């Protein structure tokens, strides 16, 4: 009797992705779907899809889905999770969505320690609108709206999201991964799975940044795009774990904050 | 009905929302509605429900979007400049056919304006609460009792028609205290088979969405919604008629202005002027039937508002050129006095005599 060892994850619809050839949205989607299958949470998971290329994610996952306004996914996910604490809620956001228009929602959901999981796709460019400069575009990077290369004197510097969020007390897991090699794909899957597991265990806010490619708007072949990413993005956005409260020996964000005497309070004790 | 208690308008809204089964409140501080959020912050956690102070009005309305999309009764409140920020989320709620209650305790504008009561959000509420082809139901109480009753009603009709509903009060109503009988606790839950709350492998997946890239799909969606609006227009328009049976001058005023207008009507009646008051309770759908019922007999209409004359458009549309429509109002946070309105009634009564 033969055994199936590789198949389409149940958490993915039997449909064709609308992403460009060589784009890593497809791999990212597949990893999330595999993890939903492995954790057996399809029925309780609610996804929030952003504005941007992955806006059609609602069509691809088999769990209940929300489409959110540009940048507002963390707020929408907060509303979902607060009234449904037993559900697993993930937001799937690009760099323009998360690090530009939605930065306030991102920082505050993280600092509140919202028990949600954010998958952050960083390809250093606005994809769907046709390749404009993103908050994560690199110094010197040519885009439609930085035709002479991003000039930091004029446009400022790229934002390192997981480094920034890892300073916040509400963050349980902040990790940066990429998908250019099988080894990196496995690492990414472990990170995303941990992010979901932390949420299920109530550890706190978890974010996994996936350094990604945009062959279409970078004007490169899929292979050259990966090389460009390795040569240019990874030095600016180093892979690694920037916050992991369990690795630090704490069960959740509140234990960590209390231990560090960071939870300073004033006024009355809780009655 | 329970016995009467003395409450601020903002607090009466909050307590009635609790009794209507509001499961979550997401807000952001702004004068003059803050007592509402403060009341919720005190009561909701004790009831095991959700209170959260969002980082902005934009976040608050998007939290309402998320919670409402899972089938919860969700609410937010703000005041004029804050509602401008919420307009993005209101449009998305309308686009995704989500029920929810938005309280707007208005102040003067545009811009930061002031913090005194005004009614200058009429156009924003009834015409353009966000981008796109949509309406939302707008309810305008004029007493603290009505603030309680209408917020209770707002949750019901929001669920029934799957649309955001706005309670439009102004700073005077929000801040004033009056005796109020609070509505009964609602215990039964509304069935929401469309809610995306985790399918638990028992049904097909639900998607809360306002994106329809196929042009025909979007048009069909909008046409379906506007068919629903026709049902709302037929079933939900409401107005209070005060001594309009024999009235030759009809004042149209809502909310706090209607309280002032009513005093002026009483004074004018005491000197023999045949004047009556129509007080729209629903600002959208506009109570055109109420105006239609008096338009033949009336000689003239006078709209009294705390703005530059925003509701005049709706009265003119209802009157459809058959009678003259005058306006009197103050803006900037000034409340018209009964005497000022009485003088307007006298002026019109004399003009009428000249005809």
XYZ file of C-alpha atoms in Angstrom:
626
model
C 0.000 0.000 0.000
C 1.418 3.357 -0.993
C 1.517 6.315 1.362
C 0.922 9.916 0.396
C 3.918 11.931 1.532
C 3.314 15.169 -0.382
C 0.040 16.784 -1.325
C -1.758 20.073 -1.416
C -2.443 21.137 2.178
C -6.115 20.884 3.147
C -5.945 24.503 4.340
C -5.318 25.665 0.746
C -8.159 25.900 -1.755
C -7.778 23.813 -4.895
C -7.200 26.841 -7.078
C -4.387 28.583 -8.949
C -2.464 31.357 -7.181
C -2.666 34.759 -8.836
C 0.915 35.669 -7.913
C 3.662 36.421 -10.461
C 6.117 33.660 -11.388
C 8.989 33.572 -8.914
C 7.137 35.469 -6.188
C 7.430 33.911 -2.748
C 3.834 34.571 -1.714
C 3.055 31.082 -2.985
C 5.648 29.423 -0.742
C 4.575 31.559 2.230
C 0.917 30.626 1.715
C 1.813 26.970 1.429
C 3.843 27.034 4.652
C 1.009 28.655 6.584
C -1.458 26.117 5.170
C 0.807 23.170 6.056
C 1.085 24.484 9.621
C -2.692 24.943 9.910
C -3.045 21.298 8.801
C -0.367 20.047 11.188
C -1.860 21.910 14.148
C -5.386 20.820 13.177
C -6.732 24.373 13.506
C -8.423 25.010 10.154
C -11.832 25.189 11.781
C -10.825 27.728 14.400
C -8.387 29.837 12.387
C -9.413 33.243 11.043
C -7.083 34.975 8.592
C -6.866 38.660 7.812
C -5.695 39.500 4.302
C -4.319 42.921 3.509
C -4.427 45.398 0.698
C -1.616 44.695 -1.773
C -0.681 41.667 -3.831
C -1.949 39.170 -1.278
C -5.376 40.797 -1.074
C -6.689 37.706 -2.836
C -5.479 35.459 -0.005
C -9.168 35.204 0.935
C -9.540 33.005 -2.152
C -6.618 30.743 -1.278
C -7.059 29.673 2.348
C -9.900 27.378 3.375
C -10.353 28.917 6.831
C -12.664 31.888 7.494
C -11.071 35.071 6.135
C -11.313 38.847 6.413
C -10.194 41.421 3.917
C -8.929 44.509 5.754
C -8.346 48.119 4.752
C -4.770 49.128 3.901
C -2.622 48.785 7.021
C -5.518 48.037 9.373
C -5.100 44.272 9.615
C -3.692 44.403 13.187
C -6.724 46.408 14.335
C -9.143 44.073 12.538
C -7.306 41.071 13.995
C -7.520 42.693 17.445
C -11.283 43.062 17.117
C -11.610 39.438 15.996
C -9.349 38.028 18.696
C -10.703 40.057 21.604
C -14.220 38.715 21.161
C -13.037 35.238 20.077
C -10.018 34.491 22.272
C -10.258 30.768 21.507
C -9.767 31.274 17.791
C -6.390 31.429 16.076
C -6.037 34.758 14.270
C -3.321 35.604 11.797
C -2.691 38.702 9.699
C -0.705 38.460 6.477
C 0.795 41.809 5.505
C 3.230 43.330 3.060
C 5.812 46.035 3.748
C 3.803 49.008 2.518
C 0.783 47.767 4.435
C 2.554 46.971 7.701
C 5.475 49.384 7.842
C 3.981 52.472 6.195
C 0.256 53.140 6.450
C -0.298 50.542 9.156
C 2.684 51.311 11.377
C 0.555 52.733 14.201
C -1.731 49.690 14.184
C 1.325 47.410 14.030
C 3.200 49.024 16.910
C 0.135 49.242 19.130
C -1.108 45.705 18.510
C 2.408 44.531 19.331
C 2.767 46.684 22.419
C -0.627 45.545 23.709
C 0.658 42.027 23.360
C -2.344 41.087 21.230
C -2.294 37.330 21.109
C -2.208 37.212 17.316
C 0.296 36.120 14.678
C 1.546 38.428 11.954
C 3.263 37.133 8.840
C 5.149 40.048 7.315
C 6.221 39.814 3.679
C 9.079 42.250 3.044
C 10.118 42.596 -0.587
C 11.255 46.218 -0.319
C 8.764 47.495 -2.867
C 5.071 48.127 -3.472
C 4.076 45.218 -5.677
C 0.451 45.544 -6.671
C 0.531 49.251 -7.487
C 3.444 48.697 -9.835
C 6.746 49.028 -8.026
C 6.904 52.204 -5.984
C 9.288 52.932 -3.117
C 8.351 51.159 0.124
C 9.372 52.064 3.674
C 11.686 49.043 3.402
C 13.241 49.972 0.022
C 17.017 50.011 0.307
C 19.271 53.066 0.027
C 19.982 53.539 -3.661
C 17.187 51.184 -4.734
C 15.568 52.265 -7.980
C 11.781 52.119 -7.959
C 9.053 53.883 -9.893
C 8.972 56.669 -7.292
C 12.702 56.688 -6.547
C 13.888 56.723 -10.178
C 17.398 57.880 -9.228
C 17.659 55.405 -6.355
C 16.373 55.901 -2.822
C 18.127 59.000 -1.527
C 18.237 58.732 2.252
C 18.868 62.472 2.550
C 15.490 63.034 0.920
C 13.437 59.916 1.663
C 14.968 58.721 4.917
C 16.118 55.236 5.840
C 14.475 51.839 5.499
C 12.670 50.481 8.569
C 13.891 47.291 10.213
C 10.560 46.062 11.504
C 11.407 43.067 13.699
C 14.301 44.899 15.359
C 11.955 47.789 16.136
C 9.133 45.588 17.434
C 11.471 43.388 19.450
C 11.953 46.326 21.836
C 8.279 46.236 22.815
C 7.197 44.388 25.953
C 4.147 42.871 24.288
C 6.145 40.928 21.721
C 6.631 37.224 22.354
C 8.345 36.241 19.124
C 10.038 38.424 16.502
C 12.016 36.543 13.897
C 13.284 37.218 10.372
C 13.509 34.422 7.823
C 13.737 34.042 4.068
C 12.772 31.464 1.435
C 15.656 31.351 -1.051
C 16.940 27.849 -0.256
C 15.350 24.611 1.010
C 17.215 25.122 4.295
C 15.805 28.613 4.669
C 12.309 27.382 3.762
C 12.515 24.805 6.558
C 13.716 27.468 8.970
C 10.878 29.731 7.924
C 8.358 26.978 8.485
C 9.703 26.302 11.973
C 9.467 30.013 12.797
C 5.907 30.379 11.500
C 4.838 27.236 13.305
C 6.345 28.543 16.522
C 4.485 31.823 16.024
C 1.164 29.963 15.734
C 2.025 27.709 18.681
C 2.851 30.725 20.831
C -0.532 32.211 20.026
C -2.318 28.959 20.876
C -0.423 28.846 24.189
C -1.275 32.511 24.894
C 2.360 33.629 24.981
C 1.734 36.996 23.264
C 2.144 38.804 19.961
C 4.239 36.964 17.396
C 5.651 38.253 14.121
C 7.671 36.488 11.446
C 9.210 38.701 8.779
C 9.857 36.884 5.521
C 12.460 38.626 3.362
C 10.937 38.095 -0.078
C 11.365 38.874 -3.722
C 9.448 40.792 -6.343
C 10.926 39.668 -9.661
C 8.318 41.567 -11.662
C 8.869 44.989 -10.126
C 12.567 44.509 -9.534
C 12.829 43.675 -13.248
C 14.794 40.487 -12.597
C 14.367 36.787 -13.337
C 13.267 34.695 -10.319
C 16.839 33.387 -9.881
C 18.446 36.813 -10.242
C 15.867 38.189 -7.819
C 16.960 35.727 -5.151
C 20.595 36.691 -5.772
C 19.742 40.400 -5.569
C 17.902 39.731 -2.317
C 20.914 37.867 -0.867
C 23.364 40.536 -2.000
C 21.351 43.587 -0.998
C 18.500 42.844 1.381
C 19.993 40.293 3.761
C 22.904 42.574 4.776
C 20.362 45.259 5.703
C 17.801 42.825 7.092
C 19.847 40.106 8.849
C 18.064 36.813 9.446
C 17.603 35.722 13.031
C 15.547 35.655 16.183
C 15.176 39.123 17.698
C 12.815 38.236 20.535
C 11.709 34.877 21.863
C 10.363 35.055 25.407
C 10.280 31.264 25.796
C 13.939 31.030 24.819
C 14.547 33.608 27.539
C 12.848 31.214 29.973
C 9.438 32.854 30.340
C 6.020 31.374 29.695
C 4.567 34.590 28.318
C 5.161 38.297 27.810
C 3.709 39.264 31.210
C 6.024 36.985 33.150
C 8.954 38.446 31.265
C 7.888 42.029 31.928
C 7.289 41.308 35.622
C 10.647 39.623 35.959
C 12.414 42.528 34.338
C 10.535 44.877 36.669
C 9.265 46.485 33.516
C 5.658 46.327 34.574
C 5.739 49.467 36.650
C 2.370 50.383 37.968
C 0.970 53.354 39.766
C -2.102 53.874 41.872
C -4.312 51.205 43.332
C -3.621 47.503 43.278
C -6.183 45.443 41.447
C -9.104 44.584 43.644
C -40.071 49.386 32.046
C -37.770 49.856 34.990
C -37.932 52.889 37.248
C -36.388 56.125 36.128
C -32.808 57.078 36.869
C -31.038 60.382 36.324
C -28.287 59.997 33.749
C -26.107 61.931 31.361
C -26.925 61.355 27.698
C -23.539 59.780 27.023
C -23.986 57.388 29.948
C -27.535 56.490 28.945
C -26.228 55.453 25.529
C -23.566 53.296 27.154
C -25.957 51.596 29.589
C -28.555 50.955 26.877
C -25.848 49.479 24.647
C -24.909 47.061 27.432
C -28.536 46.048 27.747
C -28.779 45.598 23.982
C -26.079 42.945 24.258
C -23.133 45.017 23.039
C -20.217 42.578 23.413
C -17.363 44.949 22.708
C -16.583 48.645 22.694
C -13.563 50.143 20.954
C -13.000 53.859 21.432
C -10.619 56.764 21.456
C -11.029 59.815 23.695
C -12.521 62.985 22.266
C -14.687 65.724 23.766
C -17.686 65.786 24.228
C -18.357 62.023 24.156
C -15.757 60.785 26.588
C -18.174 59.792 29.394
C -19.437 57.077 27.088
C -16.037 55.408 26.840
C -15.417 55.961 30.537
C -18.702 54.234 31.389
C -17.834 51.324 29.128
C -14.339 50.986 30.595
C -15.909 50.593 34.019
C -18.756 48.233 33.169
C -17.659 46.020 30.290
C -14.854 44.097 32.052
C -17.158 43.362 35.004
C -19.637 41.805 32.595
C -16.917 39.722 30.975
C -17.142 41.761 27.796
C -14.528 43.656 25.827
C -13.529 47.272 26.366
C -10.444 48.496 24.569
C -9.016 51.976 24.134
C -7.619 51.940 20.620
C -4.571 53.878 19.453
C -6.699 55.985 17.105
C -10.208 56.392 15.769
C -9.063 54.537 12.654
C -7.959 51.544 14.692
C -11.143 51.640 16.790
C -13.485 51.401 13.803
C -11.363 48.633 12.291
C -11.603 46.714 15.565
C -15.371 47.109 15.254
C -15.046 45.751 11.693
C -13.174 42.687 12.948
C -15.465 41.996 15.895
C -18.654 42.639 13.923
C -17.411 40.320 11.186
C -17.365 37.469 13.678
C -20.996 38.187 14.544
C -20.468 40.151 17.766
C -22.516 43.225 18.597
C -19.810 45.882 18.379
C -19.767 49.607 19.004
C -17.559 52.662 18.857
C -18.155 56.302 19.669
C -16.511 59.572 18.795
C -17.130 63.203 17.945
C -16.955 65.073 14.645
C -13.192 65.173 13.850
C -12.908 61.587 15.077
C -15.776 60.487 12.845
C -13.888 61.902 9.859
C -11.119 59.426 10.693
C -13.612 56.619 11.136
C -15.122 57.261 7.721
C -12.619 54.878 6.104
C -13.758 52.011 8.313
C -17.441 52.901 7.946
C -17.112 52.594 4.170
C -15.465 49.186 4.549
C -18.196 48.052 6.950
C -20.840 49.111 4.449
C -18.895 47.366 1.674
C -18.701 44.146 3.668
C -22.336 44.457 4.851
C -21.374 44.535 8.520
C -23.694 45.688 11.292
C -22.270 47.941 13.977
C -23.187 51.012 15.973
C -21.257 54.263 15.672
C -22.110 57.040 18.114
C -21.327 60.583 17.019
C -21.725 63.221 19.733
C -21.059 66.185 17.500
C -19.220 69.452 17.960
C -18.568 72.375 15.626
C -16.297 72.231 12.585
C -14.674 72.090 10.100
C -11.236 71.086 11.291
C -10.756 71.056 15.008
C -13.631 73.533 15.213
C -14.615 73.768 18.838
C -16.008 71.592 21.577
C -19.440 73.196 21.895
C -22.554 71.478 20.521
C -23.253 71.763 16.801
C -25.074 69.760 14.154
C -22.635 70.347 11.333
C -22.001 66.643 10.736
C -25.398 66.254 9.044
C -23.953 66.097 5.552
C -21.154 63.800 6.632
C -23.583 61.433 8.331
C -26.307 61.379 5.699
C -24.335 61.921 2.499
C -20.703 60.885 2.698
C -19.742 58.825 5.705
C -16.941 57.417 3.548
C -16.159 56.698 -0.097
C -18.360 54.683 -2.400
C -22.016 54.007 -3.158
C -23.634 53.462 0.223
C -25.830 54.815 2.963
C -25.931 54.154 6.638
C -28.921 54.496 8.902
C -28.693 57.683 10.991
C -30.789 58.102 14.137
C -31.170 61.482 15.843
C -32.469 61.384 19.423
C -33.463 64.619 21.148
C -33.769 63.511 24.784
C -31.677 61.373 27.094
C -34.520 58.833 27.094
C -34.373 58.659 23.329
C -30.611 58.280 23.374
C -31.107 55.096 25.382
C -33.999 53.869 23.251
C -32.353 54.611 19.919
C -29.049 52.927 20.674
C -30.987 49.810 21.661
C -32.954 50.083 18.421
C -29.735 50.785 16.488
C -28.294 47.365 17.329
C -31.524 45.686 16.241
C -31.772 47.370 12.861
C -28.024 47.128 12.237
C -28.356 43.352 12.528
C -31.618 43.222 10.571
C -30.273 45.087 7.536
C -26.562 44.276 7.917
C -25.526 47.908 7.856
C -23.663 50.337 10.104
C -26.002 52.573 12.099
C -25.024 55.984 13.455
C -26.502 57.612 16.537
C -26.172 61.321 15.834
C -26.427 63.377 18.993
C -24.684 66.625 19.806
C -22.587 67.804 22.711
C -25.599 69.265 24.491
C -27.510 65.965 24.468
C -24.410 64.021 25.401
C -23.673 66.210 28.394
C -27.157 66.945 29.741
C -28.833 64.918 32.500
C -32.442 63.769 32.375
C -34.495 60.977 33.946
C -34.456 57.848 31.838
C -36.161 54.440 31.905
C -33.633 51.925 30.702
C -34.588 49.204 28.241
C -34.832 45.540 29.227
C -31.758 43.359 28.922
C -31.697 41.565 25.567
C -30.826 37.933 26.113
C -31.531 36.166 22.833
C -28.771 36.242 20.209
C -29.339 37.155 16.581
C -28.454 34.344 14.201
C -25.641 35.394 11.857
C -24.842 32.565 9.452
C -22.588 34.892 7.427
C -20.196 35.557 10.336
C -16.526 34.559 9.964
C -15.951 33.171 13.438
C -14.162 29.939 12.541
C -16.146 27.375 10.524
C -15.191 24.446 12.798
C -15.514 22.213 9.730
C -19.291 22.468 10.059
C -20.022 24.870 7.231
C -18.370 26.381 4.154
C -15.884 29.124 4.889
C -17.138 32.685 5.306
C -15.259 35.692 3.956
C -15.786 39.252 5.167
C -14.858 41.281 2.135
C -15.498 44.539 0.326
C -13.242 43.874 -2.665
C -14.917 42.885 -5.924
C -12.471 43.258 -8.795
C -14.942 42.076 -11.426
C -16.937 45.145 -12.438
C -20.210 43.277 -12.861
C -19.828 41.638 -9.469
C -19.332 45.009 -7.765
C -22.261 46.557 -9.594
C -24.491 43.617 -8.660
C -23.405 43.951 -5.052
C -24.210 47.670 -5.008
C -27.559 47.144 -6.720
C -28.480 44.501 -4.148
C -27.522 46.886 -1.344
C -29.583 49.721 -2.796
C -32.574 47.376 -3.070
C -32.144 46.810 0.650
C -32.006 50.593 1.133
C -35.424 50.875 -0.544
C -36.827 48.452 2.054
C -35.176 50.514 4.806
C -36.683 53.711 3.364
C -40.109 52.083 3.344
C -39.930 50.570 6.826
C -37.682 52.701 8.962
C -38.304 56.373 8.349
C -39.609 58.017 11.495
C -40.473 61.519 12.654
C -42.305 63.098 15.550
C -45.197 65.348 14.519
C -45.936 68.098 17.045
C -49.137 70.137 16.546
C -48.904 69.833 12.782
C -52.589 68.989 12.144
C -53.685 72.550 11.421
C -50.244 74.125 11.025
C -49.598 76.647 8.259
C -45.951 77.102 9.201
C -43.966 73.901 9.610
C -40.677 73.948 11.453
C -38.342 71.071 10.732
C -35.636 70.477 13.343
C -33.848 67.489 14.836
C -31.957 66.708 18.027
C -31.185 69.619 20.352
C -32.505 72.166 17.825
C -35.898 70.470 17.961
C -36.076 71.053 21.718
C -35.505 74.777 21.138
C -37.955 74.824 18.239
C -40.622 73.109 20.329
C -40.457 75.871 22.959
C -40.777 78.460 20.211
C -43.775 76.617 18.727
C -45.529 76.607 22.120
C -44.970 80.353 22.494
C -46.178 81.072 18.960
C -49.262 78.911 19.503
C -50.024 80.909 22.671
C -50.294 84.058 20.527
C -52.413 82.314 17.900
C -49.873 81.489 15.198
C -50.639 78.165 13.538
C -47.214 76.593 13.623
C -46.166 72.967 14.062
C -42.957 70.975 14.303
C -41.715 67.968 12.386
C -38.796 66.363 14.190
C -36.987 63.810 12.030
C -35.815 60.877 14.155
C -34.255 59.093 11.190
C -31.999 61.442 9.225
C -31.307 58.621 6.782
C -33.720 57.368 5.624
C -35.124 60.897 5.616
C -38.769 61.032 6.766
C -40.135 62.386 3.502
C -43.521 60.773 4.231
C -43.923 63.050 7.270
C -43.285 66.136 5.153
C -45.528 64.811 2.395
C -48.360 64.525 4.920
C -48.365 68.275 5.610
C -47.027 69.808 2.424
C -50.426 70.575 0.861
C -51.768 72.475 3.846
C -48.554 74.190 4.908
C -47.764 77.628 3.574
C -44.104 77.715 4.447
C -41.339 75.590 5.972
C -38.649 76.771 8.357
C -35.621 74.589 9.027
C -33.845 75.224 12.330
C -30.393 73.712 12.795
C -27.114 74.231 14.615
C -25.151 74.501 11.359
C -25.157 76.544 8.142
C -28.315 74.853 6.859
C -27.335 71.332 5.980
C -30.726 69.621 6.410
C -32.386 72.272 4.240
C -31.444 70.174 1.188
C -33.445 67.189 2.421
C -36.468 69.309 3.300
C -36.349 70.948 -0.137
C -36.116 67.525 -1.799
C -39.159 66.366 0.166
C -41.117 69.555 -0.517
C -40.079 69.308 -4.187
C -40.562 72.968 -4.999
C -44.181 73.109 -3.858
C -43.584 75.477 -0.919
C -40.874 77.889 0.179
C -38.268 76.601 2.626
C -36.520 79.047 4.965
C -33.582 78.469 7.225
C -32.563 79.750 10.607
C -29.626 78.523 12.582
C -26.425 79.131 14.406
C -23.095 77.452 13.928
C -19.783 77.423 15.728
C -21.252 75.866 18.852
C -23.981 78.453 19.480
C -27.391 77.040 20.395
C -30.318 79.039 18.984
C -32.639 80.429 21.661
C -36.399 79.855 21.698
C -36.854 83.617 21.404
C -34.791 83.774 18.225
C -36.823 80.983 16.676
C -40.083 82.599 17.843
C -39.034 85.820 16.098
C -38.469 83.867 12.899
C -41.930 82.325 13.216
C -43.444 85.798 13.730
C -41.582 87.128 10.686
C -42.873 84.279 8.523
C -46.396 84.679 9.913
C -46.379 88.358 8.861
C -44.957 87.544 5.388
C -47.675 84.954 5.054
C -50.246 87.631 5.844
C -48.878 89.784 3.016
C -49.621 87.131 0.407
